[in-house]
């Protein structure tokens, strides 16, 4: 009986010592951890990969861990993730909590986005629907891919169907023809490469000559400008004198024509008609002389003195 009581006392003392040791370890852990602040994050996406005790880092530096994961009491569509952050870490307005997933299946929460000078996130500066200040959620690269995976799969399926239509038998034949034509064109270009090099050399020479011609034209333009600037006033004065002389000559010619108009009118109205009548008389006289000359040649000079003999007349019986 006494032995049994001793065993009970030993067991009880052992249990008390183990409890004290556990309490001491917890106290040491809390002492090392220091004061902490709790924040809630509400995600409308899957939080697979997160678990109680998952790491929370700020700009890559570990600052806390996940305390609990549960559905939101007000809206079950959201998942509430409560985290604990060391008190000395400033969680400012503008900070976002992004789930950093990995292909190994382990996820962490990354805090980032705060700006210097912003106030601390507290129940006074943000909402506290479940008694803790709320850090707005953010979407990381992998989380964005996971969230948009259904849309990406749908578009991938549509793209696959379109590729099947494009790469059908008819289109494959046409694509083969296009590739054949491309090969032929490439071969022709390779054959024409020497001629193209000669053409490019001639083009380069022509461009160089054109540049020289432009330089010469520019120099001629500068010379012309200098000549006009230096001798322009004298040339202008001579041109004015020439134009004045031309105007005087034109005025004299006009006066001469005005003076000649009466004589021209008299010549047209009297002299020319009389000369024309004289010419007509001369023509008639010339014709008469021609007739007399012909008569003398054929009938002799006597034809001009006596008349022509009449034929004998015999009366009818």
Coordinates of N, CA and C in Angstrom, one line a residue, residues 3-246:
X3 N 4.0 1.4 -1.0 CA 4.7 1.4 -2.3 C 3.9 2.1 -3.4
X4 N 2.6 1.7 -3.4 CA 1.7 2.3 -4.4 C 1.6 3.8 -4.2
X5 N 1.5 4.3 -3.0 CA 1.4 5.7 -2.7 C 2.6 6.4 -3.1
X6 N 3.8 5.8 -2.9 CA 5.0 6.4 -3.4 C 5.0 6.6 -4.9
X7 N 4.5 5.6 -5.6 CA 4.4 5.7 -7.1 C 3.5 6.8 -7.5
X8 N 2.4 7.0 -6.8 CA 1.5 8.1 -7.1 C 2.2 9.4 -6.9
X9 N 2.9 9.5 -5.8 CA 3.6 10.8 -5.5 C 4.6 11.1 -6.6
X10 N 5.3 10.1 -7.0 CA 6.4 10.3 -8.1 C 5.8 10.7 -9.4
X11 N 4.6 10.0 -9.7 CA 3.9 10.4 -11.0 C 3.4 11.8 -11.0
X12 N 2.8 12.2 -9.8 CA 2.3 13.5 -9.7 C 3.4 14.6 -9.8
X13 N 4.5 14.3 -9.1 CA 5.6 15.3 -9.2 C 6.1 15.4 -10.6
X14 N 6.2 14.2 -11.2 CA 6.7 14.2 -12.6 C 5.8 15.0 -13.5
X15 N 4.5 14.8 -13.4 CA 3.6 15.6 -14.2 C 3.7 17.1 -13.9
X16 N 3.8 17.5 -12.6 CA 4.0 18.9 -12.3 C 5.2 19.5 -12.9
X17 N 6.3 18.7 -12.8 CA 7.6 19.2 -13.4 C 7.5 19.3 -14.9
X18 N 6.8 18.4 -15.6 CA 6.6 18.5 -17.1 C 5.8 19.7 -17.4
X19 N 4.7 19.9 -16.6 CA 3.9 21.1 -16.9 C 4.7 22.4 -16.7
X20 N 5.5 22.4 -15.6 CA 6.3 23.6 -15.3 C 7.3 23.8 -16.5
X21 N 7.9 22.7 -17.0 CA 8.8 22.8 -18.1 C 8.2 23.3 -19.3
X22 N 6.9 22.9 -19.6 CA 6.2 23.3 -20.8 C 5.9 24.8 -20.7
X23 N 5.4 25.2 -19.4 CA 5.1 26.6 -19.2 C 6.4 27.5 -19.3
X24 N 7.5 26.9 -18.9 CA 8.7 27.7 -19.0 C 9.2 27.9 -20.4
X25 N 9.0 26.8 -21.2 CA 9.3 26.9 -22.6 C 8.5 27.9 -23.4
X26 N 7.1 27.8 -23.0 CA 6.2 28.8 -23.7 C 6.6 30.2 -23.2
X27 N 6.9 30.4 -22.0 CA 7.3 31.7 -21.5 C 8.6 32.2 -22.2
X28 N 9.5 31.3 -22.3 CA 10.8 31.7 -23.0 C 10.5 32.1 -24.5
X29 N 9.6 31.3 -25.1 CA 9.2 31.6 -26.5 C 8.6 32.9 -26.6
X30 N 7.6 33.2 -25.7 CA 6.9 34.5 -25.7 C 7.9 35.6 -25.4
X31 N 8.9 35.3 -24.5 CA 9.9 36.4 -24.2 C 10.7 36.7 -25.4
X32 N 11.1 35.6 -26.1 CA 11.9 35.9 -27.3 C 11.1 36.5 -28.4
X33 N 9.8 36.2 -28.4 CA 9.0 36.7 -29.5 C 8.6 38.2 -29.2
X34 N 8.5 38.6 -28.0 CA 8.1 40.0 -27.7 C 6.7 40.2 -27.9
X35 N 6.3 41.5 -27.9 CA 4.9 41.9 -28.1 C 4.6 41.8 -29.6
X36 N 3.4 41.4 -29.9 CA 2.9 41.2 -31.3 C 1.6 41.9 -31.5
X37 N 1.4 42.3 -32.8 CA 0.1 42.8 -33.2 C -0.6 41.9 -34.2
X38 N -1.9 41.8 -34.0 CA -2.7 40.9 -34.9 C -3.4 41.7 -35.9
X39 N -3.5 41.1 -37.1 CA -4.2 41.7 -38.3 C -5.0 40.7 -39.0
X40 N -6.1 41.1 -39.6 CA -6.9 40.2 -40.4 C -6.7 40.5 -41.9
X41 N -6.7 39.5 -42.7 CA -6.6 39.6 -44.2 C -7.8 38.8 -44.8
X42 N -8.6 39.4 -45.6 CA -9.8 38.7 -46.2 C -9.5 38.5 -47.7
X43 N -9.4 37.2 -48.0 CA -9.1 36.8 -49.4 C -10.4 36.3 -50.1
X44 N -10.6 36.7 -51.3 CA -11.7 36.2 -52.1 C -11.3 35.1 -53.0
X45 N -10.1 34.6 -52.8 CA -9.5 33.5 -53.7 C -9.1 32.4 -52.8
X46 N -8.6 31.3 -53.4 CA -8.2 30.2 -52.6 C -6.9 30.5 -51.9
X47 N -6.8 30.0 -50.7 CA -5.6 30.2 -49.9 C -4.9 28.9 -49.6
X48 N -5.1 28.0 -50.6 CA -4.4 26.7 -50.5 C -2.9 26.8 -50.4
X49 N -2.3 26.1 -49.6 CA -0.8 26.2 -49.3 C -0.5 26.9 -48.0
X50 N -1.5 27.7 -47.5 CA -1.3 28.4 -46.2 C -1.8 27.5 -45.1
X51 N -1.2 27.6 -44.0 CA -1.5 26.8 -42.8 C -1.2 27.6 -41.6
X52 N -1.7 27.2 -40.5 CA -1.4 27.8 -39.2 C 0.1 27.7 -39.0
X53 N 0.8 28.8 -38.7 CA 2.2 28.8 -38.5 C 3.0 29.2 -39.8
X54 N 2.3 29.4 -41.0 CA 3.0 29.8 -42.2 C 3.7 31.1 -42.0
X55 N 4.8 31.3 -42.7 CA 5.6 32.5 -42.5 C 5.0 33.7 -43.1
X56 N 5.1 34.8 -42.4 CA 4.7 36.2 -42.9 C 6.0 37.0 -43.0
X57 N 6.3 37.5 -44.2 CA 7.5 38.3 -44.4 C 7.1 39.7 -44.9
X58 N 8.0 40.7 -44.6 CA 7.8 42.0 -45.0 C 9.0 42.4 -45.9
X59 N 8.7 42.6 -47.2 CA 9.8 42.8 -48.2 C 10.9 41.8 -48.1
X60 N 10.5 40.5 -47.9 CA 11.4 39.4 -47.8 C 12.0 39.1 -46.5
X61 N 11.7 39.9 -45.5 CA 12.2 39.7 -44.1 C 11.1 39.1 -43.3
X62 N 11.4 37.9 -42.6 CA 10.4 37.3 -41.8 C 10.0 38.2 -40.6
X63 N 8.7 38.5 -40.4 CA 8.2 39.4 -39.4 C 7.1 38.8 -38.6
X64 N 6.6 37.6 -38.9 CA 5.5 37.0 -38.2 C 5.1 35.7 -38.8
X65 N 3.9 35.3 -38.4 CA 3.4 34.0 -38.9 C 1.8 34.0 -38.9
X66 N 1.3 33.0 -39.6 CA -0.2 32.9 -39.6 C -0.7 32.3 -38.3
X67 N -1.7 32.9 -37.7 CA -2.3 32.4 -36.5 C -3.4 31.5 -36.8
X68 N -4.4 31.9 -37.5 CA -5.6 31.1 -37.8 C -6.1 31.4 -39.2
X69 N -6.8 30.4 -39.8 CA -7.4 30.5 -41.1 C -8.8 30.0 -41.0
X70 N -9.8 30.8 -41.3 CA -11.2 30.5 -41.2 C -12.0 31.3 -42.2
X71 N -13.3 30.8 -42.4 CA -14.2 31.6 -43.2 C -14.6 32.8 -42.5
X72 N -14.9 33.9 -43.2 CA -15.4 35.1 -42.6 C -16.7 34.9 -42.0
X73 N -16.9 35.5 -40.8 CA -18.2 35.3 -40.1 C -19.3 36.2 -40.8
X74 N -18.9 37.3 -41.4 CA -19.9 38.1 -42.1 C -20.2 37.7 -43.5
X75 N -19.2 37.2 -44.3 CA -19.4 36.8 -45.6 C -18.6 35.6 -45.9
X76 N -19.2 34.4 -46.0 CA -18.4 33.2 -46.1 C -17.7 33.1 -47.5
X77 N -17.9 34.0 -48.4 CA -17.2 34.0 -49.7 C -15.7 34.4 -49.5
X78 N -15.5 35.0 -48.3 CA -14.1 35.5 -48.0 C -13.5 34.5 -47.0
X79 N -12.2 34.3 -47.1 CA -11.4 33.6 -46.2 C -10.6 34.5 -45.3
X80 N -10.8 34.4 -44.0 CA -10.1 35.3 -43.0 C -8.8 34.7 -42.6
X81 N -7.7 35.3 -42.8 CA -6.4 34.9 -42.4 C -5.9 35.9 -41.3
X82 N -5.8 35.4 -40.1 CA -5.3 36.2 -39.0 C -3.8 36.0 -38.8
X83 N -3.1 37.1 -38.8 CA -1.6 37.0 -38.7 C -1.1 37.7 -37.5
X84 N 0.0 37.3 -37.0 CA 0.7 38.0 -35.9 C 2.0 38.6 -36.4
X85 N 2.2 39.9 -36.1 CA 3.4 40.6 -36.6 C 4.1 41.2 -35.4
X86 N 5.4 41.2 -35.4 CA 6.1 41.8 -34.2 C 5.8 43.2 -34.1
X87 N 5.7 43.7 -32.9 CA 5.2 45.0 -32.6 C 6.2 46.1 -33.2
X88 N 7.5 45.8 -33.3 CA 8.4 46.9 -33.9 C 8.3 47.0 -35.4
X89 N 7.5 46.1 -36.0 CA 7.4 46.2 -37.5 C 6.3 47.2 -37.8
X90 N 6.6 48.3 -38.6 CA 5.6 49.3 -38.9 C 4.7 48.8 -40.1
X91 N 3.4 48.5 -39.8 CA 2.5 48.2 -40.8 C 1.7 49.4 -41.1
X92 N 2.0 50.1 -42.2 CA 1.5 51.4 -42.6 C 0.4 51.3 -43.6
X93 N -0.5 52.3 -43.7 CA -1.5 52.4 -44.7 C -0.9 52.3 -46.1
X94 N -1.5 51.4 -46.9 CA -0.9 51.2 -48.2 C -0.3 49.8 -48.3
X95 N -0.1 49.1 -47.2 CA 0.5 47.8 -47.2 C -0.5 46.8 -47.7
X96 N -0.1 45.9 -48.6 CA -0.9 44.8 -49.1 C -0.3 43.5 -48.7
X97 N -1.2 42.5 -48.6 CA -0.8 41.1 -48.2 C -1.0 40.2 -49.4
X98 N 0.1 39.7 -49.9 CA 0.0 38.9 -51.1 C 0.4 37.4 -50.8
X99 N -0.4 36.5 -51.2 CA 0.0 35.1 -51.0 C 1.1 34.7 -52.0
X100 N 2.2 34.3 -51.5 CA 3.3 33.9 -52.4 C 3.4 32.4 -52.5
X101 N 2.8 31.9 -53.6 CA 2.7 30.5 -53.7 C 4.0 29.9 -54.4
X102 N 4.2 28.6 -54.3 CA 5.3 28.0 -55.0 C 4.8 26.6 -55.5
X103 N 5.6 26.1 -56.4 CA 5.3 24.8 -57.0 C 5.4 23.6 -56.0
X104 N 6.1 23.9 -54.8 CA 6.2 22.8 -53.8 C 4.9 22.7 -53.0
X105 N 4.0 23.7 -53.1 CA 2.7 23.6 -52.4 C 2.7 24.4 -51.1
X106 N 3.9 24.9 -50.7 CA 4.0 25.7 -49.5 C 3.9 27.2 -49.8
X107 N 3.0 27.9 -49.2 CA 2.7 29.3 -49.4 C 3.1 30.1 -48.2
X108 N 3.5 31.4 -48.5 CA 3.7 32.4 -47.5 C 3.0 33.6 -47.8
X109 N 2.9 34.5 -46.8 CA 2.3 35.8 -47.0 C 3.4 36.9 -47.1
X110 N 3.3 37.7 -48.2 CA 4.3 38.7 -48.4 C 3.6 40.1 -48.2
X111 N 4.2 40.9 -47.3 CA 3.6 42.2 -47.1 C 4.5 43.2 -47.8
X112 N 3.9 44.2 -48.5 CA 4.7 45.1 -49.3 C 3.8 46.3 -49.7
X113 N 4.3 47.4 -50.2 CA 3.6 48.4 -50.8 C 3.4 49.7 -49.9
X114 N 3.9 49.6 -48.7 CA 3.7 50.8 -47.8 C 4.6 52.0 -48.3
X115 N 4.2 53.2 -48.0 CA 4.9 54.4 -48.3 C 5.3 55.1 -47.1
X116 N 6.5 55.7 -47.1 CA 6.9 56.5 -45.9 C 6.0 57.7 -45.6
X117 N 5.8 57.9 -44.3 CA 5.0 59.0 -43.9 C 3.5 58.6 -43.7
X118 N 3.1 57.4 -44.2 CA 1.7 57.0 -44.0 C 1.4 56.6 -42.6
X119 N 0.2 56.7 -42.1 CA -0.1 56.3 -40.7 C -0.1 54.8 -40.5
X120 N -0.1 54.4 -39.3 CA -0.1 53.0 -38.9 C -1.5 52.5 -39.1
X121 N -1.5 51.2 -39.6 CA -2.8 50.5 -39.7 C -3.4 50.2 -38.3
X122 N -4.5 50.8 -38.0 CA -5.1 50.5 -36.7 C -6.6 50.5 -37.0
X123 N -7.4 50.2 -35.9 CA -8.8 50.3 -36.0 C -9.3 51.7 -36.3
X124 N -8.5 52.7 -36.0 CA -8.9 54.1 -36.3 C -8.6 54.5 -37.7
X125 N -7.7 53.8 -38.4 CA -7.4 54.2 -39.8 C -8.0 53.2 -40.8
X126 N -8.5 52.1 -40.3 CA -9.1 51.1 -41.3 C -10.2 50.4 -40.5
X127 N -10.9 49.5 -41.3 CA -12.0 48.8 -40.7 C -11.5 47.6 -39.9
X128 N -12.3 47.3 -38.9 CA -12.1 46.2 -38.0 C -13.3 45.3 -37.8
X129 N -13.7 44.6 -38.9 CA -15.0 43.9 -38.9 C -15.0 42.8 -37.8
X130 N -13.9 42.2 -37.6 CA -13.8 41.1 -36.6 C -12.8 41.4 -35.5
X131 N -12.7 42.7 -35.1 CA -11.9 43.0 -34.0 C -10.5 43.2 -34.2
X132 N -10.0 43.1 -35.5 CA -8.6 43.3 -35.8 C -8.5 44.2 -37.0
X133 N -7.4 45.0 -37.0 CA -7.3 45.9 -38.2 C -7.1 45.0 -39.5
X134 N -7.6 45.5 -40.6 CA -7.6 44.7 -41.8 C -6.5 45.2 -42.8
X135 N -5.7 44.3 -43.2 CA -4.7 44.6 -44.3 C -5.3 44.2 -45.6
X136 N -5.4 45.1 -46.6 CA -6.0 44.7 -47.9 C -5.2 43.6 -48.6
X137 N -5.9 42.7 -49.3 CA -5.1 41.6 -50.0 C -4.6 42.1 -51.3
X138 N -3.5 41.5 -51.7 CA -3.0 41.7 -53.1 C -2.8 40.4 -53.8
X139 N -2.5 40.5 -55.1 CA -2.4 39.3 -55.9 C -1.0 39.2 -56.4
X140 N -0.3 38.1 -56.1 CA 1.0 37.9 -56.7 C 0.9 37.3 -58.1
X141 N 2.1 37.1 -58.6 CA 2.2 36.5 -60.0 C 1.6 35.2 -60.1
X142 N 2.0 34.2 -59.2 CA 1.5 32.9 -59.2 C 0.0 32.9 -58.8
X143 N -0.3 33.7 -57.8 CA -1.7 33.7 -57.4 C -2.6 34.3 -58.5
X144 N -2.1 35.2 -59.3 CA -2.9 35.8 -60.4 C -3.1 34.7 -61.5
X145 N -2.1 33.9 -61.7 CA -2.2 32.8 -62.7 C -3.2 31.8 -62.2
X146 N -3.1 31.4 -60.9 CA -4.1 30.5 -60.4 C -5.5 31.0 -60.5
X147 N -5.7 32.3 -60.1 CA -7.0 32.9 -60.2 C -7.6 32.9 -61.6
X148 N -6.7 33.2 -62.5 CA -7.2 33.3 -63.9 C -7.0 32.0 -64.7
X149 N -6.7 30.9 -64.0 CA -6.5 29.7 -64.7 C -7.7 29.2 -65.6
X150 N -9.0 29.3 -65.1 CA -10.1 28.9 -65.9 C -10.2 29.7 -67.2
X151 N -10.0 31.0 -67.1 CA -10.0 31.9 -68.3 C -8.9 31.5 -69.3
X152 N -7.7 31.3 -68.7 CA -6.6 30.9 -69.5 C -6.8 29.6 -70.3
X153 N -7.4 28.6 -69.5 CA -7.7 27.3 -70.2 C -8.7 27.5 -71.3
X154 N -9.8 28.3 -71.0 CA -10.8 28.5 -72.1 C -10.2 29.2 -73.3
X155 N -9.3 30.2 -73.1 CA -8.7 30.8 -74.3 C -7.7 29.9 -75.0
X156 N -7.1 29.0 -74.2 CA -6.2 28.0 -74.8 C -6.9 27.0 -75.6
X157 N -8.1 26.6 -75.2 CA -8.9 25.7 -75.9 C -9.4 26.4 -77.2
X158 N -9.8 27.6 -77.1 CA -10.3 28.4 -78.3 C -9.1 28.5 -79.3
X159 N -7.9 28.8 -78.8 CA -6.8 28.9 -79.7 C -6.5 27.6 -80.4
X160 N -6.6 26.5 -79.6 CA -6.3 25.2 -80.2 C -7.3 24.9 -81.3
X161 N -8.6 25.2 -81.1 CA -9.6 25.0 -82.2 C -9.3 25.8 -83.4
X162 N -8.9 27.1 -83.2 CA -8.6 27.9 -84.3 C -7.3 27.4 -85.1
X163 N -6.4 26.9 -84.3 CA -5.2 26.3 -85.0 C -5.5 25.1 -85.8
X164 N -6.5 24.3 -85.3 CA -6.9 23.1 -86.0 C -7.6 23.5 -87.3
X165 N -8.3 24.6 -87.3 CA -9.0 25.1 -88.5 C -7.9 25.6 -89.5
X166 N -7.0 26.4 -88.9 CA -6.0 27.0 -89.8 C -5.1 25.9 -90.4
X167 N -4.7 24.9 -89.6 CA -3.8 23.9 -90.1 C -4.6 22.7 -90.7
X168 N -5.8 22.9 -91.2 CA -6.5 21.8 -91.9 C -5.8 21.4 -93.2
X169 N -6.3 20.3 -93.8 CA -5.7 19.8 -95.0 C -5.6 20.8 -96.1
X170 N -6.6 21.6 -96.4 CA -6.5 22.6 -97.5 C -5.5 23.7 -97.2
X171 N -5.5 24.2 -96.0 CA -4.6 25.2 -95.6 C -3.2 24.7 -95.5
X172 N -3.0 23.4 -95.2 CA -1.7 22.8 -95.2 C -1.1 22.8 -96.5
X173 N -1.9 22.5 -97.6 CA -1.4 22.5 -98.9 C -1.0 23.9 -99.4
X174 N -1.9 24.9 -99.0 CA -1.5 26.3 -99.3 C -0.2 26.7 -98.6
X175 N -0.1 26.3 -97.3 CA 1.1 26.7 -96.6 C 2.3 26.1 -97.3
X176 N 2.2 24.8 -97.7 CA 3.3 24.2 -98.4 C 3.7 24.9 -99.7
X177 N 2.6 25.4 -100.4 CA 2.9 26.2 -101.6 C 3.6 27.5 -101.3
X178 N 3.2 28.1 -100.2 CA 3.8 29.4 -99.8 C 5.3 29.1 -99.4
X179 N 5.6 28.1 -98.7 CA 6.9 27.7 -98.3 C 7.8 27.4 -99.6
X180 N 7.2 26.7 -100.5 CA 7.9 26.4 -101.8 C 8.2 27.7 -102.5
X181 N 7.2 28.6 -102.6 CA 7.5 29.9 -103.3 C 8.6 30.7 -102.5
X182 N 8.5 30.6 -101.2 CA 9.5 31.3 -100.4 C 10.9 30.8 -100.7
X183 N 11.0 29.5 -100.8 CA 12.3 28.9 -101.1 C 12.8 29.3 -102.5
X184 N 11.9 29.3 -103.5 CA 12.2 29.7 -104.8 C 12.7 31.2 -104.8
X185 N 11.9 32.0 -104.1 CA 12.3 33.4 -104.1 C 13.7 33.6 -103.4
X186 N 13.9 32.8 -102.4 CA 15.2 32.9 -101.7 C 16.4 32.5 -102.6
X187 N 16.1 31.4 -103.4 CA 17.2 31.0 -104.4 C 17.4 32.1 -105.4
X188 N 16.3 32.7 -105.9 CA 16.5 33.7 -106.9 C 17.2 34.9 -106.4
X189 N 16.9 35.3 -105.1 CA 17.6 36.4 -104.5 C 19.1 36.1 -104.3
X190 N 19.4 34.8 -104.0 CA 20.8 34.4 -103.9 C 21.5 34.5 -105.2
X191 N 20.8 34.1 -106.3 CA 21.5 34.2 -107.6 C 21.6 35.7 -108.0
X192 N 20.7 36.5 -107.6 CA 20.7 37.9 -108.1 C 21.6 38.8 -107.2
X193 N 22.2 38.2 -106.1 CA 23.0 39.0 -105.2 C 24.1 39.7 -105.8
X194 N 24.9 39.0 -106.8 CA 26.0 39.8 -107.4 C 25.5 41.0 -108.2
X195 N 24.4 40.8 -108.9 CA 23.9 41.9 -109.7 C 23.4 43.0 -108.8
X196 N 22.8 42.6 -107.7 CA 22.4 43.6 -106.7 C 23.5 44.4 -106.2
X197 N 24.7 43.7 -105.9 CA 25.8 44.4 -105.4 C 26.3 45.4 -106.4
X198 N 26.3 45.1 -107.7 CA 26.7 46.0 -108.7 C 25.8 47.2 -108.8
X199 N 24.5 46.9 -108.7 CA 23.5 48.0 -108.7 C 23.6 48.9 -107.6
X200 N 23.9 48.3 -106.4 CA 24.1 49.2 -105.2 C 25.3 50.0 -105.3
X201 N 26.4 49.5 -106.0 CA 27.6 50.2 -106.2 C 27.3 51.4 -107.1
X202 N 26.6 51.1 -108.2 CA 26.2 52.2 -109.1 C 25.4 53.3 -108.4
X203 N 24.4 52.8 -107.6 CA 23.5 53.7 -106.9 C 24.4 54.6 -105.9
X204 N 25.4 54.0 -105.3 CA 26.2 54.7 -104.4 C 27.0 55.8 -105.2
X205 N 27.5 55.4 -106.4 CA 28.2 56.4 -107.2 C 27.3 57.5 -107.6
X206 N 26.1 57.1 -108.0 CA 25.1 58.2 -108.5 C 24.8 59.1 -107.3
X207 N 24.6 58.6 -106.1 CA 24.3 59.4 -105.0 C 25.5 60.3 -104.6
X208 N 26.7 59.8 -104.8 CA 27.9 60.7 -104.5 C 28.0 61.8 -105.6
X209 N 27.7 61.5 -106.9 CA 27.7 62.5 -107.9 C 26.6 63.5 -107.6
X210 N 25.4 63.0 -107.2 CA 24.3 63.9 -106.9 C 24.7 64.9 -105.7
X211 N 25.4 64.3 -104.7 CA 25.9 65.2 -103.6 C 26.9 66.2 -104.1
X212 N 27.8 65.8 -105.0 CA 28.7 66.8 -105.5 C 28.0 67.9 -106.3
X213 N 27.0 67.5 -107.1 CA 26.2 68.4 -107.9 C 25.5 69.4 -107.0
X214 N 24.9 68.9 -105.9 CA 24.2 69.8 -105.0 C 25.2 70.7 -104.3
X215 N 26.4 70.3 -104.0 CA 27.4 71.2 -103.5 C 27.8 72.3 -104.5
X216 N 28.0 71.9 -105.8 CA 28.3 72.9 -106.8 C 27.1 73.9 -106.9
X217 N 25.9 73.3 -106.9 CA 24.7 74.2 -107.0 C 24.7 75.2 -105.9
X218 N 25.0 74.7 -104.7 CA 25.0 75.6 -103.5 C 26.0 76.7 -103.6
X219 N 27.2 76.3 -104.1 CA 28.3 77.3 -104.3 C 27.8 78.3 -105.4
X220 N 27.2 77.8 -106.5 CA 26.7 78.8 -107.5 C 25.7 79.7 -106.9
X221 N 24.8 79.2 -106.1 CA 23.8 80.0 -105.5 C 24.4 81.1 -104.6
X222 N 25.4 80.6 -103.8 CA 26.1 81.6 -103.0 C 26.8 82.7 -103.8
X223 N 27.4 82.3 -105.0 CA 28.0 83.3 -105.9 C 27.0 84.2 -106.4
X224 N 25.9 83.7 -106.9 CA 24.8 84.5 -107.4 C 24.3 85.5 -106.4
X225 N 24.1 85.0 -105.2 CA 23.6 85.9 -104.1 C 24.6 87.0 -103.9
X226 N 25.9 86.7 -103.9 CA 27.0 87.7 -103.7 C 27.0 88.7 -104.8
X227 N 26.8 88.2 -106.1 CA 26.8 89.1 -107.2 C 25.7 90.0 -107.2
X228 N 24.5 89.5 -106.8 CA 23.3 90.3 -106.7 C 23.5 91.4 -105.6
X229 N 24.1 90.9 -104.5 CA 24.2 91.9 -103.4 C 25.2 93.0 -103.8
X230 N 26.3 92.6 -104.5 CA 27.3 93.6 -104.8 C 27.0 94.4 -106.0
X231 N 26.6 93.8 -107.2 CA 26.3 94.5 -108.4 C 24.9 94.8 -108.7
X232 N 24.0 94.3 -107.9 CA 22.6 94.4 -108.1 C 22.1 95.9 -108.3
X233 N 22.6 96.8 -107.4 CA 22.1 98.2 -107.6 C 22.5 98.8 -108.9
X234 N 23.7 98.6 -109.4 CA 24.1 99.1 -110.7 C 23.3 98.5 -111.8
X235 N 23.1 97.2 -111.8 CA 22.3 96.5 -112.8 C 20.9 97.1 -112.8
X236 N 20.4 97.3 -111.6 CA 19.0 97.8 -111.6 C 18.9 99.2 -112.2
X237 N 19.9 100.0 -111.9 CA 19.9 101.4 -112.5 C 20.0 101.3 -114.0
X238 N 20.9 100.5 -114.5 CA 21.0 100.3 -116.0 C 19.7 99.8 -116.6
X239 N 19.1 98.9 -115.9 CA 17.8 98.3 -116.4 C 16.7 99.4 -116.4
X240 N 16.7 100.3 -115.4 CA 15.7 101.4 -115.4 C 16.0 102.3 -116.6
X241 N 17.3 102.6 -116.9 CA 17.6 103.5 -118.0 C 17.2 102.9 -119.3
X242 N 17.4 101.6 -119.5 CA 17.0 100.9 -120.7 C 15.5 100.9 -120.9
X243 N 14.8 100.6 -119.8 CA 13.3 100.7 -119.9 C 12.8 102.1 -120.2
X244 N 13.5 103.1 -119.7 CA 13.0 104.5 -120.0 C 13.3 104.8 -121.5
X245 N 14.4 104.3 -122.1 CA 14.7 104.5 -123.5 C 13.7 103.8 -124.3
X246 N 13.4 102.6 -123.9 CA 12.4 101.8 -124.7 C 11.0 102.5 -124.6

